[in-house]
């Protein structure tokens, strides 16, 4: 009788905790949501973020693409990279123009996606490669919707149920709150939010690399400026497994 009564009380307590939102997952989600809300406020506010309909981003800088250097060991000679990206978030359209040079190779490609399908135009070879609908939602193209923390925070708000708090960490000598969530393409990211400024300093991805096995890459945002009501980073860097791959 006592055992049955104990189990009944235990189950009642567990059910009450779940209903009251006090499960570990619920507490983690609530804490992560506070971090994201603070980041949204710091970058310009939810209304300004959700009001973005079209976005144009121009990047110019240096690249060190792995396995594409003229020498097998560092220091590597950098290549040059230019990118012009236009996103029409309202009508789901993407225009991307990329020019690269380095290691004796030049490239110039243009990508156009509209209504879930598109094409890649090789401007040097004068060829057109169709992009099937199922490919437009894969990492190859969805990554461009992570080019700015403004876009990432919009997706964090849309996927708030998957938000979880990972803890505190140090980055560039500063305290950061780290949260994770699942993006629309099922990629899970770890978002580093500066505890003092509330701005996003970087995000990390964990993936399986065919050469090194499980690896991580980090995309770093810095030198924030102002564009209208929003703050945007002026410098964008990409590190892969600790090695600098690109800086724009």
Coordinates of N, CA and C in Angstrom, one line a residue, residues 27-41 163 165 177 179 193:
X27 N 13.2 24.1 -19.1 CA 14.0 25.2 -18.5 C 15.1 25.6 -19.5
X28 N 15.7 24.7 -20.2 CA 16.8 25.0 -21.1 C 16.2 25.8 -22.3
X29 N 15.0 25.5 -22.7 CA 14.4 26.2 -23.8 C 14.1 27.7 -23.4
X30 N 13.6 27.8 -22.2 CA 13.2 29.1 -21.7 C 14.4 30.0 -21.5
X31 N 15.5 29.5 -21.1 CA 16.8 30.2 -20.9 C 17.4 30.6 -22.2
X32 N 17.3 29.7 -23.2 CA 17.8 30.0 -24.5 C 17.0 31.1 -25.2
X33 N 15.7 31.0 -24.9 CA 14.8 32.0 -25.5 C 15.1 33.4 -25.0
X34 N 15.5 33.5 -23.7 CA 15.9 34.8 -23.2 C 17.1 35.4 -23.8
X35 N 18.1 34.5 -24.1 CA 19.3 34.9 -24.7 C 19.1 35.3 -26.2
X36 N 18.2 34.6 -26.9 CA 17.9 35.0 -28.3 C 17.1 36.3 -28.3
X37 N 16.2 36.5 -27.4 CA 15.4 37.7 -27.3 C 16.3 38.9 -27.0
X38 N 17.3 38.7 -26.2 CA 18.3 39.8 -25.9 C 19.1 40.1 -27.2
X39 N 19.5 39.1 -27.9 CA 20.2 39.3 -29.1 C 19.4 40.0 -30.2
X40 N 18.1 39.6 -30.3 CA 17.2 40.3 -31.2 C 17.1 41.8 -30.9
X41 N 16.9 42.1 -29.6 CA 16.9 43.5 -29.2 C 18.1 44.2 -29.5
X163 N 15.0 25.5 -29.5 CA 16.1 26.3 -28.8 C 16.5 25.6 -27.5
X165 N 19.6 25.9 -24.3 CA 20.8 26.6 -23.7 C 21.9 25.6 -23.5
X177 N 27.1 33.6 -23.9 CA 26.0 32.7 -23.7 C 25.8 31.9 -25.0
X179 N 23.7 29.1 -27.2 CA 22.4 28.4 -27.4 C 22.5 27.6 -28.7
X193 N 26.4 34.3 -28.2 CA 25.9 35.7 -28.0 C 26.7 36.4 -26.9

